[in-house]
């Protein structure tokens, strides 16, 4: 399956998807990385891996969506992966890629959507939080959930230490969730994701 990855910054989740190639039977490859920022560190990660990149600069939401869409289609992308993409997408773009676009968010959705989910988790006093990969719908951080990973909150955590622990889980979860989709094992039924042969291979594999 051909992936298009949208980034805005560091790109550590992009790196996790790049590193998934180490498994010769991994069923997805990154066809293009699109960034809305020319200074995104993730662009260098893509270039180092020999993956084509495109910078689609900040402008109005519809103009960005049109050019990003053209880049993705030109590379025959089948699944769009948002990986630290920090811009709200045009609704038309979201609908055009409906059920073919996924996002990773550092909380157990539907808890703590939006900005600073780690700070929200600490403020709420939860003992566990984590990360979620979900299909994208127009309302921010909503959509059918594909996979989640649980991370403990330690009593002495601050936002940075908690974010780092969640990020380590993200780097395992995102390639796993993309693999489920690329293997054709996910389908959306009544707004929820069903996974074929879930019992055969849990996410620890
Ligand atoms: C991650 O925590 C991701 O869940 C959130 O933004 C962060 C991006 O980090 N959406 P990176 O750019 O992948 O390193």
mmCIF file with all atom_site columns, C-alpha atoms and ligand atoms in Angstrom:
data_model
loop_
_atom_site.group_PDB
_atom_site.id
_atom_site.type_symbol
_atom_site.label_atom_id
_atom_site.label_alt_id
_atom_site.label_comp_id
_atom_site.label_asym_id
_atom_site.label_entity_id
_atom_site.label_seq_id
_atom_site.pdbx_PDB_ins_code
_atom_site.Cartn_x
_atom_site.Cartn_y
_atom_site.Cartn_z
_atom_site.occupancy
_atom_site.B_iso_or_equiv
_atom_site.pdbx_formal_charge
_atom_site.auth_seq_id
_atom_site.auth_comp_id
_atom_site.auth_asym_id
_atom_site.auth_atom_id
_atom_site.pdbx_PDB_model_num
ATOM   1   C CA . UNK A 1 1   ? 0.000   0.000   0.000  1.00 0.00 ? 1   UNK A CA 1
ATOM   2   C CA . UNK A 1 2   ? 1.312   3.397   -0.971 1.00 0.00 ? 2   UNK A CA 1
ATOM   3   C CA . UNK A 1 3   ? 1.384   5.900   1.895  1.00 0.00 ? 3   UNK A CA 1
ATOM   4   C CA . UNK A 1 4   ? 1.466   9.679   1.873  1.00 0.00 ? 4   UNK A CA 1
ATOM   5   C CA . UNK A 1 5   ? 2.671   11.089  5.184  1.00 0.00 ? 5   UNK A CA 1
ATOM   6   C CA . UNK A 1 6   ? 1.770   14.646  6.219  1.00 0.00 ? 6   UNK A CA 1
ATOM   7   C CA . UNK A 1 7   ? 4.045   16.299  8.752  1.00 0.00 ? 7   UNK A CA 1
ATOM   8   C CA . UNK A 1 8   ? 4.712   19.684  10.296 1.00 0.00 ? 8   UNK A CA 1
ATOM   9   C CA . UNK A 1 9   ? 7.779   19.117  12.462 1.00 0.00 ? 9   UNK A CA 1
ATOM   10  C CA . UNK A 1 10  ? 10.065  16.618  14.140 1.00 0.00 ? 10  UNK A CA 1
ATOM   11  C CA . UNK A 1 11  ? 8.819   13.556  12.274 1.00 0.00 ? 11  UNK A CA 1
ATOM   12  C CA . UNK A 1 12  ? 9.596   10.828  14.791 1.00 0.00 ? 12  UNK A CA 1
ATOM   13  C CA . UNK A 1 13  ? 6.388   8.982   13.870 1.00 0.00 ? 13  UNK A CA 1
ATOM   14  C CA . UNK A 1 14  ? 7.362   9.339   10.213 1.00 0.00 ? 14  UNK A CA 1
ATOM   15  C CA . UNK A 1 15  ? 10.677  7.757   11.198 1.00 0.00 ? 15  UNK A CA 1
ATOM   16  C CA . UNK A 1 16  ? 8.827   4.843   12.793 1.00 0.00 ? 16  UNK A CA 1
ATOM   17  C CA . UNK A 1 17  ? 6.947   4.279   9.530  1.00 0.00 ? 17  UNK A CA 1
ATOM   18  C CA . UNK A 1 18  ? 10.215  4.516   7.589  1.00 0.00 ? 18  UNK A CA 1
ATOM   19  C CA . UNK A 1 19  ? 11.851  2.014   9.948  1.00 0.00 ? 19  UNK A CA 1
ATOM   20  C CA . UNK A 1 20  ? 8.993   -0.445  9.424  1.00 0.00 ? 20  UNK A CA 1
ATOM   21  C CA . UNK A 1 21  ? 10.612  -1.180  6.050  1.00 0.00 ? 21  UNK A CA 1
ATOM   22  C CA . UNK A 1 22  ? 13.227  -3.174  7.923  1.00 0.00 ? 22  UNK A CA 1
ATOM   23  C CA . UNK A 1 23  ? 10.669  -5.974  7.924  1.00 0.00 ? 23  UNK A CA 1
ATOM   24  C CA . UNK A 1 24  ? 10.823  -7.301  4.352  1.00 0.00 ? 24  UNK A CA 1
ATOM   25  C CA . UNK A 1 25  ? 7.160   -8.314  4.421  1.00 0.00 ? 25  UNK A CA 1
ATOM   26  C CA . UNK A 1 26  ? 5.878   -5.002  5.768  1.00 0.00 ? 26  UNK A CA 1
ATOM   27  C CA . UNK A 1 27  ? 2.942   -4.312  3.429  1.00 0.00 ? 27  UNK A CA 1
ATOM   28  C CA . UNK A 1 28  ? 3.215   -0.509  3.062  1.00 0.00 ? 28  UNK A CA 1
ATOM   29  C CA . UNK A 1 29  ? 5.720   1.930   1.596  1.00 0.00 ? 29  UNK A CA 1
ATOM   30  C CA . UNK A 1 30  ? 5.927   5.701   1.819  1.00 0.00 ? 30  UNK A CA 1
ATOM   31  C CA . UNK A 1 31  ? 5.400   7.242   -1.619 1.00 0.00 ? 31  UNK A CA 1
ATOM   32  C CA . UNK A 1 32  ? 5.710   10.870  -0.529 1.00 0.00 ? 32  UNK A CA 1
ATOM   33  C CA . UNK A 1 33  ? 6.114   13.065  2.540  1.00 0.00 ? 33  UNK A CA 1
ATOM   34  C CA . UNK A 1 34  ? 4.268   16.395  2.441  1.00 0.00 ? 34  UNK A CA 1
ATOM   35  C CA . UNK A 1 35  ? 5.085   19.151  4.913  1.00 0.00 ? 35  UNK A CA 1
ATOM   36  C CA . UNK A 1 36  ? 3.377   22.485  5.412  1.00 0.00 ? 36  UNK A CA 1
ATOM   37  C CA . UNK A 1 37  ? 6.646   23.852  6.803  1.00 0.00 ? 37  UNK A CA 1
ATOM   38  C CA . UNK A 1 38  ? 9.952   24.068  4.942  1.00 0.00 ? 38  UNK A CA 1
ATOM   39  C CA . UNK A 1 39  ? 11.870  23.825  8.241  1.00 0.00 ? 39  UNK A CA 1
ATOM   40  C CA . UNK A 1 40  ? 10.258  20.544  9.401  1.00 0.00 ? 40  UNK A CA 1
ATOM   41  C CA . UNK A 1 41  ? 13.009  18.229  10.660 1.00 0.00 ? 41  UNK A CA 1
ATOM   42  C CA . UNK A 1 42  ? 11.042  15.285  9.286  1.00 0.00 ? 42  UNK A CA 1
ATOM   43  C CA . UNK A 1 43  ? 11.884  16.364  5.734  1.00 0.00 ? 43  UNK A CA 1
ATOM   44  C CA . UNK A 1 44  ? 15.515  15.449  6.332  1.00 0.00 ? 44  UNK A CA 1
ATOM   45  C CA . UNK A 1 45  ? 14.468  12.045  7.670  1.00 0.00 ? 45  UNK A CA 1
ATOM   46  C CA . UNK A 1 46  ? 12.540  11.400  4.453  1.00 0.00 ? 46  UNK A CA 1
ATOM   47  C CA . UNK A 1 47  ? 15.381  12.603  2.248  1.00 0.00 ? 47  UNK A CA 1
ATOM   48  C CA . UNK A 1 48  ? 17.850  10.382  4.127  1.00 0.00 ? 48  UNK A CA 1
ATOM   49  C CA . UNK A 1 49  ? 15.585  7.428   3.380  1.00 0.00 ? 49  UNK A CA 1
ATOM   50  C CA . UNK A 1 50  ? 15.326  8.362   -0.300 1.00 0.00 ? 50  UNK A CA 1
ATOM   51  C CA . UNK A 1 51  ? 11.643  9.248   -0.051 1.00 0.00 ? 51  UNK A CA 1
ATOM   52  C CA . UNK A 1 52  ? 10.281  12.086  -2.229 1.00 0.00 ? 52  UNK A CA 1
ATOM   53  C CA . UNK A 1 53  ? 9.185   15.186  -0.342 1.00 0.00 ? 53  UNK A CA 1
ATOM   54  C CA . UNK A 1 54  ? 7.036   18.205  -1.086 1.00 0.00 ? 54  UNK A CA 1
ATOM   55  C CA . UNK A 1 55  ? 6.659   21.420  0.860  1.00 0.00 ? 55  UNK A CA 1
ATOM   56  C CA . UNK A 1 56  ? 3.219   22.936  0.460  1.00 0.00 ? 56  UNK A CA 1
ATOM   57  C CA . UNK A 1 57  ? 3.547   26.308  2.140  1.00 0.00 ? 57  UNK A CA 1
ATOM   58  C CA . UNK A 1 58  ? 1.143   27.925  4.561  1.00 0.00 ? 58  UNK A CA 1
ATOM   59  C CA . UNK A 1 59  ? -1.700  29.682  2.821  1.00 0.00 ? 59  UNK A CA 1
ATOM   60  C CA . UNK A 1 60  ? -5.471  29.518  2.891  1.00 0.00 ? 60  UNK A CA 1
ATOM   61  C CA . UNK A 1 61  ? -6.939  26.175  3.915  1.00 0.00 ? 61  UNK A CA 1
ATOM   62  C CA . UNK A 1 62  ? -8.538  25.351  0.563  1.00 0.00 ? 62  UNK A CA 1
ATOM   63  C CA . UNK A 1 63  ? -5.413  26.244  -1.413 1.00 0.00 ? 63  UNK A CA 1
ATOM   64  C CA . UNK A 1 64  ? -3.262  24.063  0.810  1.00 0.00 ? 64  UNK A CA 1
ATOM   65  C CA . UNK A 1 65  ? -5.699  21.169  0.466  1.00 0.00 ? 65  UNK A CA 1
ATOM   66  C CA . UNK A 1 66  ? -5.784  21.432  -3.323 1.00 0.00 ? 66  UNK A CA 1
ATOM   67  C CA . UNK A 1 67  ? -2.022  21.312  -3.683 1.00 0.00 ? 67  UNK A CA 1
ATOM   68  C CA . UNK A 1 68  ? -1.513  18.612  -1.072 1.00 0.00 ? 68  UNK A CA 1
ATOM   69  C CA . UNK A 1 69  ? -4.213  16.544  -2.768 1.00 0.00 ? 69  UNK A CA 1
ATOM   70  C CA . UNK A 1 70  ? -2.522  16.961  -6.163 1.00 0.00 ? 70  UNK A CA 1
ATOM   71  C CA . UNK A 1 71  ? 0.825   15.827  -4.707 1.00 0.00 ? 71  UNK A CA 1
ATOM   72  C CA . UNK A 1 72  ? -0.732  12.757  -3.103 1.00 0.00 ? 72  UNK A CA 1
ATOM   73  C CA . UNK A 1 73  ? -2.615  11.753  -6.253 1.00 0.00 ? 73  UNK A CA 1
ATOM   74  C CA . UNK A 1 74  ? 0.412   12.264  -8.475 1.00 0.00 ? 74  UNK A CA 1
ATOM   75  C CA . UNK A 1 75  ? 2.256   9.696   -6.331 1.00 0.00 ? 75  UNK A CA 1
ATOM   76  C CA . UNK A 1 76  ? -0.766  7.357   -6.387 1.00 0.00 ? 76  UNK A CA 1
ATOM   77  C CA . UNK A 1 77  ? -1.152  7.448   -2.625 1.00 0.00 ? 77  UNK A CA 1
ATOM   78  C CA . UNK A 1 78  ? -3.707  5.024   -1.218 1.00 0.00 ? 78  UNK A CA 1
ATOM   79  C CA . UNK A 1 79  ? -3.565  5.945   2.479  1.00 0.00 ? 79  UNK A CA 1
ATOM   80  C CA . UNK A 1 80  ? -2.760  9.325   4.018  1.00 0.00 ? 80  UNK A CA 1
ATOM   81  C CA . UNK A 1 81  ? -1.040  9.235   7.418  1.00 0.00 ? 81  UNK A CA 1
ATOM   82  C CA . UNK A 1 82  ? -1.082  12.392  9.514  1.00 0.00 ? 82  UNK A CA 1
ATOM   83  C CA . UNK A 1 83  ? 2.052   12.330  11.664 1.00 0.00 ? 83  UNK A CA 1
ATOM   84  C CA . UNK A 1 84  ? 2.385   15.457  13.764 1.00 0.00 ? 84  UNK A CA 1
ATOM   85  C CA . UNK A 1 85  ? 0.554   17.479  11.132 1.00 0.00 ? 85  UNK A CA 1
ATOM   86  C CA . UNK A 1 86  ? -0.440  20.587  13.057 1.00 0.00 ? 86  UNK A CA 1
ATOM   87  C CA . UNK A 1 87  ? -2.929  22.252  10.742 1.00 0.00 ? 87  UNK A CA 1
ATOM   88  C CA . UNK A 1 88  ? -6.686  21.890  10.576 1.00 0.00 ? 88  UNK A CA 1
ATOM   89  C CA . UNK A 1 89  ? -7.528  20.317  7.223  1.00 0.00 ? 89  UNK A CA 1
ATOM   90  C CA . UNK A 1 90  ? -10.144 21.559  4.815  1.00 0.00 ? 90  UNK A CA 1
ATOM   91  C CA . UNK A 1 91  ? -13.389 19.593  5.205  1.00 0.00 ? 91  UNK A CA 1
ATOM   92  C CA . UNK A 1 92  ? -13.498 18.817  1.478  1.00 0.00 ? 92  UNK A CA 1
ATOM   93  C CA . UNK A 1 93  ? -10.036 17.254  1.704  1.00 0.00 ? 93  UNK A CA 1
ATOM   94  C CA . UNK A 1 94  ? -11.082 15.183  4.724  1.00 0.00 ? 94  UNK A CA 1
ATOM   95  C CA . UNK A 1 95  ? -14.180 13.951  2.902  1.00 0.00 ? 95  UNK A CA 1
ATOM   96  C CA . UNK A 1 96  ? -12.210 13.199  -0.286 1.00 0.00 ? 96  UNK A CA 1
ATOM   97  C CA . UNK A 1 97  ? -9.898  10.920  1.744  1.00 0.00 ? 97  UNK A CA 1
ATOM   98  C CA . UNK A 1 98  ? -12.642 9.510   3.968  1.00 0.00 ? 98  UNK A CA 1
ATOM   99  C CA . UNK A 1 99  ? -11.666 6.058   5.300  1.00 0.00 ? 99  UNK A CA 1
ATOM   100 C CA . UNK A 1 100 ? -8.302  6.503   3.552  1.00 0.00 ? 100 UNK A CA 1
ATOM   101 C CA . UNK A 1 101 ? -6.721  8.906   6.042  1.00 0.00 ? 101 UNK A CA 1
ATOM   102 C CA . UNK A 1 102 ? -5.488  8.153   9.554  1.00 0.00 ? 102 UNK A CA 1
ATOM   103 C CA . UNK A 1 103 ? -4.054  10.174  12.428 1.00 0.00 ? 103 UNK A CA 1
ATOM   104 C CA . UNK A 1 104 ? -2.117  9.427   15.591 1.00 0.00 ? 104 UNK A CA 1
ATOM   105 C CA . UNK A 1 105 ? -2.992  11.322  18.750 1.00 0.00 ? 105 UNK A CA 1
ATOM   106 C CA . UNK A 1 106 ? -1.186  11.106  22.126 1.00 0.00 ? 106 UNK A CA 1
ATOM   107 C CA . UNK A 1 107 ? -4.156  10.236  24.330 1.00 0.00 ? 107 UNK A CA 1
ATOM   108 C CA . UNK A 1 108 ? -6.737  7.494   24.666 1.00 0.00 ? 108 UNK A CA 1
ATOM   109 C CA . UNK A 1 109 ? -9.442  9.148   22.577 1.00 0.00 ? 109 UNK A CA 1
ATOM   110 C CA . UNK A 1 110 ? -12.136 10.244  23.104 1.00 0.00 ? 110 UNK A CA 1
ATOM   111 C CA . UNK A 1 111 ? -10.362 11.520  26.221 1.00 0.00 ? 111 UNK A CA 1
ATOM   112 C CA . UNK A 1 112 ? -8.219  14.628  25.799 1.00 0.00 ? 112 UNK A CA 1
ATOM   113 C CA . UNK A 1 113 ? -8.649  15.669  22.168 1.00 0.00 ? 113 UNK A CA 1
ATOM   114 C CA . UNK A 1 114 ? -7.049  18.829  20.840 1.00 0.00 ? 114 UNK A CA 1
ATOM   115 C CA . UNK A 1 115 ? -3.905  20.541  22.029 1.00 0.00 ? 115 UNK A CA 1
ATOM   116 C CA . UNK A 1 116 ? -1.688  19.463  24.945 1.00 0.00 ? 116 UNK A CA 1
ATOM   117 C CA . UNK A 1 117 ? -3.310  16.079  25.653 1.00 0.00 ? 117 UNK A CA 1
ATOM   118 C CA . UNK A 1 118 ? -0.482  15.107  28.007 1.00 0.00 ? 118 UNK A CA 1
ATOM   119 C CA . UNK A 1 119 ? -1.084  18.274  30.051 1.00 0.00 ? 119 UNK A CA 1
ATOM   120 C CA . UNK A 1 120 ? -4.796  17.480  30.050 1.00 0.00 ? 120 UNK A CA 1
ATOM   121 C CA . UNK A 1 121 ? -4.076  13.947  31.323 1.00 0.00 ? 121 UNK A CA 1
ATOM   122 C CA . UNK A 1 122 ? -1.912  15.263  34.174 1.00 0.00 ? 122 UNK A CA 1
ATOM   123 C CA . UNK A 1 123 ? -4.551  17.849  35.096 1.00 0.00 ? 123 UNK A CA 1
ATOM   124 C CA . UNK A 1 124 ? -7.249  15.166  35.182 1.00 0.00 ? 124 UNK A CA 1
ATOM   125 C CA . UNK A 1 125 ? -5.159  12.926  37.446 1.00 0.00 ? 125 UNK A CA 1
ATOM   126 C CA . UNK A 1 126 ? -5.653  9.792   35.330 1.00 0.00 ? 126 UNK A CA 1
ATOM   127 C CA . UNK A 1 127 ? -3.440  6.795   36.185 1.00 0.00 ? 127 UNK A CA 1
ATOM   128 C CA . UNK A 1 128 ? -3.217  5.654   32.586 1.00 0.00 ? 128 UNK A CA 1
ATOM   129 C CA . UNK A 1 129 ? -3.229  7.424   29.260 1.00 0.00 ? 129 UNK A CA 1
ATOM   130 C CA . UNK A 1 130 ? -1.753  6.446   25.897 1.00 0.00 ? 130 UNK A CA 1
ATOM   131 C CA . UNK A 1 131 ? -2.144  6.959   22.188 1.00 0.00 ? 131 UNK A CA 1
ATOM   132 C CA . UNK A 1 132 ? -4.729  6.329   19.489 1.00 0.00 ? 132 UNK A CA 1
ATOM   133 C CA . UNK A 1 133 ? -4.631  5.715   15.749 1.00 0.00 ? 133 UNK A CA 1
ATOM   134 C CA . UNK A 1 134 ? -7.965  6.559   14.122 1.00 0.00 ? 134 UNK A CA 1
ATOM   135 C CA . UNK A 1 135 ? -9.564  7.250   10.776 1.00 0.00 ? 135 UNK A CA 1
ATOM   136 C CA . UNK A 1 136 ? -9.965  10.988  10.282 1.00 0.00 ? 136 UNK A CA 1
ATOM   137 C CA . UNK A 1 137 ? -13.303 12.772  10.338 1.00 0.00 ? 137 UNK A CA 1
ATOM   138 C CA . UNK A 1 138 ? -13.847 16.520  9.956  1.00 0.00 ? 138 UNK A CA 1
ATOM   139 C CA . UNK A 1 139 ? -14.231 17.198  13.684 1.00 0.00 ? 139 UNK A CA 1
ATOM   140 C CA . UNK A 1 140 ? -10.779 17.320  15.234 1.00 0.00 ? 140 UNK A CA 1
ATOM   141 C CA . UNK A 1 141 ? -9.442  14.108  16.824 1.00 0.00 ? 141 UNK A CA 1
ATOM   142 C CA . UNK A 1 142 ? -12.594 12.142  16.096 1.00 0.00 ? 142 UNK A CA 1
ATOM   143 C CA . UNK A 1 143 ? -13.207 9.138   13.874 1.00 0.00 ? 143 UNK A CA 1
ATOM   144 C CA . UNK A 1 144 ? -13.285 5.342   14.071 1.00 0.00 ? 144 UNK A CA 1
ATOM   145 C CA . UNK A 1 145 ? -10.534 4.001   16.345 1.00 0.00 ? 145 UNK A CA 1
ATOM   146 C CA . UNK A 1 146 ? -8.160  1.451   14.802 1.00 0.00 ? 146 UNK A CA 1
ATOM   147 C CA . UNK A 1 147 ? -5.733  0.798   17.662 1.00 0.00 ? 147 UNK A CA 1
ATOM   148 C CA . UNK A 1 148 ? -4.714  2.163   21.038 1.00 0.00 ? 148 UNK A CA 1
ATOM   149 C CA . UNK A 1 149 ? -1.802  1.644   23.395 1.00 0.00 ? 149 UNK A CA 1
ATOM   150 C CA . UNK A 1 150 ? -1.971  2.257   27.140 1.00 0.00 ? 150 UNK A CA 1
ATOM   151 C CA . UNK A 1 151 ? 0.797   4.053   29.041 1.00 0.00 ? 151 UNK A CA 1
ATOM   152 C CA . UNK A 1 152 ? 0.978   4.522   32.828 1.00 0.00 ? 152 UNK A CA 1
ATOM   153 C CA . UNK A 1 153 ? 1.171   7.967   34.395 1.00 0.00 ? 153 UNK A CA 1
ATOM   154 C CA . UNK A 1 154 ? 3.821   8.088   37.106 1.00 0.00 ? 154 UNK A CA 1
ATOM   155 C CA . UNK A 1 155 ? 3.353   10.231  40.238 1.00 0.00 ? 155 UNK A CA 1
ATOM   156 C CA . UNK A 1 156 ? 6.417   12.339  39.454 1.00 0.00 ? 156 UNK A CA 1
ATOM   157 C CA . UNK A 1 157 ? 5.622   12.827  35.755 1.00 0.00 ? 157 UNK A CA 1
ATOM   158 C CA . UNK A 1 158 ? 5.713   16.206  34.136 1.00 0.00 ? 158 UNK A CA 1
ATOM   159 C CA . UNK A 1 159 ? 4.439   16.945  30.656 1.00 0.00 ? 159 UNK A CA 1
ATOM   160 C CA . UNK A 1 160 ? 7.804   16.132  29.090 1.00 0.00 ? 160 UNK A CA 1
ATOM   161 C CA . UNK A 1 161 ? 8.353   12.778  30.779 1.00 0.00 ? 161 UNK A CA 1
ATOM   162 C CA . UNK A 1 162 ? 4.796   11.673  30.061 1.00 0.00 ? 162 UNK A CA 1
ATOM   163 C CA . UNK A 1 163 ? 5.009   12.804  26.420 1.00 0.00 ? 163 UNK A CA 1
ATOM   164 C CA . UNK A 1 164 ? 8.234   10.827  25.972 1.00 0.00 ? 164 UNK A CA 1
ATOM   165 C CA . UNK A 1 165 ? 6.664   7.642   27.393 1.00 0.00 ? 165 UNK A CA 1
ATOM   166 C CA . UNK A 1 166 ? 3.621   8.036   25.146 1.00 0.00 ? 166 UNK A CA 1
ATOM   167 C CA . UNK A 1 167 ? 5.817   8.770   22.123 1.00 0.00 ? 167 UNK A CA 1
ATOM   168 C CA . UNK A 1 168 ? 7.681   5.485   22.555 1.00 0.00 ? 168 UNK A CA 1
ATOM   169 C CA . UNK A 1 169 ? 4.306   3.716   22.396 1.00 0.00 ? 169 UNK A CA 1
ATOM   170 C CA . UNK A 1 170 ? 3.276   5.787   19.356 1.00 0.00 ? 170 UNK A CA 1
ATOM   171 C CA . UNK A 1 171 ? 6.327   4.557   17.479 1.00 0.00 ? 171 UNK A CA 1
ATOM   172 C CA . UNK A 1 172 ? 5.160   0.967   17.908 1.00 0.00 ? 172 UNK A CA 1
ATOM   173 C CA . UNK A 1 173 ? 1.460   1.600   17.458 1.00 0.00 ? 173 UNK A CA 1
ATOM   174 C CA . UNK A 1 174 ? 1.472   3.596   14.225 1.00 0.00 ? 174 UNK A CA 1
ATOM   175 C CA . UNK A 1 175 ? 3.312   1.034   12.063 1.00 0.00 ? 175 UNK A CA 1
ATOM   176 C CA . UNK A 1 176 ? 1.134   -1.691  13.576 1.00 0.00 ? 176 UNK A CA 1
ATOM   177 C CA . UNK A 1 177 ? -2.126  0.117   12.768 1.00 0.00 ? 177 UNK A CA 1
ATOM   178 C CA . UNK A 1 178 ? -0.979  0.916   9.225  1.00 0.00 ? 178 UNK A CA 1
ATOM   179 C CA . UNK A 1 179 ? -0.079  -2.728  8.743  1.00 0.00 ? 179 UNK A CA 1
ATOM   180 C CA . UNK A 1 180 ? -3.593  -3.813  9.721  1.00 0.00 ? 180 UNK A CA 1
ATOM   181 C CA . UNK A 1 181 ? -5.041  -1.458  7.105  1.00 0.00 ? 181 UNK A CA 1
ATOM   182 C CA . UNK A 1 182 ? -2.518  -2.407  4.412  1.00 0.00 ? 182 UNK A CA 1
ATOM   183 C CA . UNK A 1 183 ? -3.283  -6.084  4.963  1.00 0.00 ? 183 UNK A CA 1
ATOM   184 C CA . UNK A 1 184 ? -6.947  -5.311  4.333  1.00 0.00 ? 184 UNK A CA 1
ATOM   185 C CA . UNK A 1 185 ? -7.923  -6.435  7.822  1.00 0.00 ? 185 UNK A CA 1
ATOM   186 C CA . UNK A 1 186 ? -9.890  -3.343  8.868  1.00 0.00 ? 186 UNK A CA 1
ATOM   187 C CA . UNK A 1 187 ? -13.419 -2.390  7.971  1.00 0.00 ? 187 UNK A CA 1
ATOM   188 C CA . UNK A 1 188 ? -15.701 0.247   9.356  1.00 0.00 ? 188 UNK A CA 1
ATOM   189 C CA . UNK A 1 189 ? -19.066 -1.051  10.528 1.00 0.00 ? 189 UNK A CA 1
ATOM   190 C CA . UNK A 1 190 ? -21.555 1.368   12.080 1.00 0.00 ? 190 UNK A CA 1
ATOM   191 C CA . UNK A 1 191 ? -18.793 3.861   12.832 1.00 0.00 ? 191 UNK A CA 1
ATOM   192 C CA . UNK A 1 192 ? -16.486 1.349   14.530 1.00 0.00 ? 192 UNK A CA 1
ATOM   193 C CA . UNK A 1 193 ? -13.458 -0.491  13.175 1.00 0.00 ? 193 UNK A CA 1
ATOM   194 C CA . UNK A 1 194 ? -13.630 -4.270  12.974 1.00 0.00 ? 194 UNK A CA 1
ATOM   195 C CA . UNK A 1 195 ? -10.342 -6.131  12.597 1.00 0.00 ? 195 UNK A CA 1
ATOM   196 C CA . UNK A 1 196 ? -10.042 -9.542  10.975 1.00 0.00 ? 196 UNK A CA 1
ATOM   197 C CA . UNK A 1 197 ? -7.986  -12.159 12.798 1.00 0.00 ? 197 UNK A CA 1
ATOM   198 C CA . UNK A 1 198 ? -7.335  -9.800  15.717 1.00 0.00 ? 198 UNK A CA 1
ATOM   199 C CA . UNK A 1 199 ? -6.921  -12.805 17.984 1.00 0.00 ? 199 UNK A CA 1
ATOM   200 C CA . UNK A 1 200 ? -4.223  -14.286 15.724 1.00 0.00 ? 200 UNK A CA 1
ATOM   201 C CA . UNK A 1 201 ? -1.915  -11.317 15.909 1.00 0.00 ? 201 UNK A CA 1
ATOM   202 C CA . UNK A 1 202 ? -2.164  -8.830  18.712 1.00 0.00 ? 202 UNK A CA 1
ATOM   203 C CA . UNK A 1 203 ? -0.240  -5.607  18.440 1.00 0.00 ? 203 UNK A CA 1
ATOM   204 C CA . UNK A 1 204 ? 2.760   -6.892  20.358 1.00 0.00 ? 204 UNK A CA 1
ATOM   205 C CA . UNK A 1 205 ? 3.918   -8.892  17.385 1.00 0.00 ? 205 UNK A CA 1
HETATM 206 C C1 . LIG B 2 .   ? 3.011   13.109  18.273 1.00 0.00 ? 1   LIG B C1 1
HETATM 207 O O1 . LIG B 2 .   ? 2.886   13.086  19.669 1.00 0.00 ? 1   LIG B O1 1
HETATM 208 C C2 . LIG B 2 .   ? 1.687   12.851  17.619 1.00 0.00 ? 1   LIG B C2 1
HETATM 209 O O2 . LIG B 2 .   ? 0.885   11.954  18.309 1.00 0.00 ? 1   LIG B O2 1
HETATM 210 C C3 . LIG B 2 .   ? 1.069   14.226  17.646 1.00 0.00 ? 1   LIG B C3 1
HETATM 211 O O3 . LIG B 2 .   ? 2.122   15.106  17.375 1.00 0.00 ? 1   LIG B O3 1
HETATM 212 C C4 . LIG B 2 .   ? 3.355   14.504  17.768 1.00 0.00 ? 1   LIG B C4 1
HETATM 213 C C5 . LIG B 2 .   ? 4.223   14.470  16.551 1.00 0.00 ? 1   LIG B C5 1
HETATM 214 O O4 . LIG B 2 .   ? 5.527   14.027  16.827 1.00 0.00 ? 1   LIG B O4 1
HETATM 215 N N1 . LIG B 2 .   ? -0.023  14.293  16.709 1.00 0.00 ? 1   LIG B N1 1
HETATM 216 P P1 . LIG B 2 .   ? 6.494   13.638  15.635 1.00 0.00 ? 1   LIG B P1 1
HETATM 217 O O5 . LIG B 2 .   ? 6.551   14.848  14.687 1.00 0.00 ? 1   LIG B O5 1
HETATM 218 O O6 . LIG B 2 .   ? 5.936   12.431  14.951 1.00 0.00 ? 1   LIG B O6 1
HETATM 219 O O7 . LIG B 2 .   ? 7.824   13.393  16.278 1.00 0.00 ? 1   LIG B O7 1
#
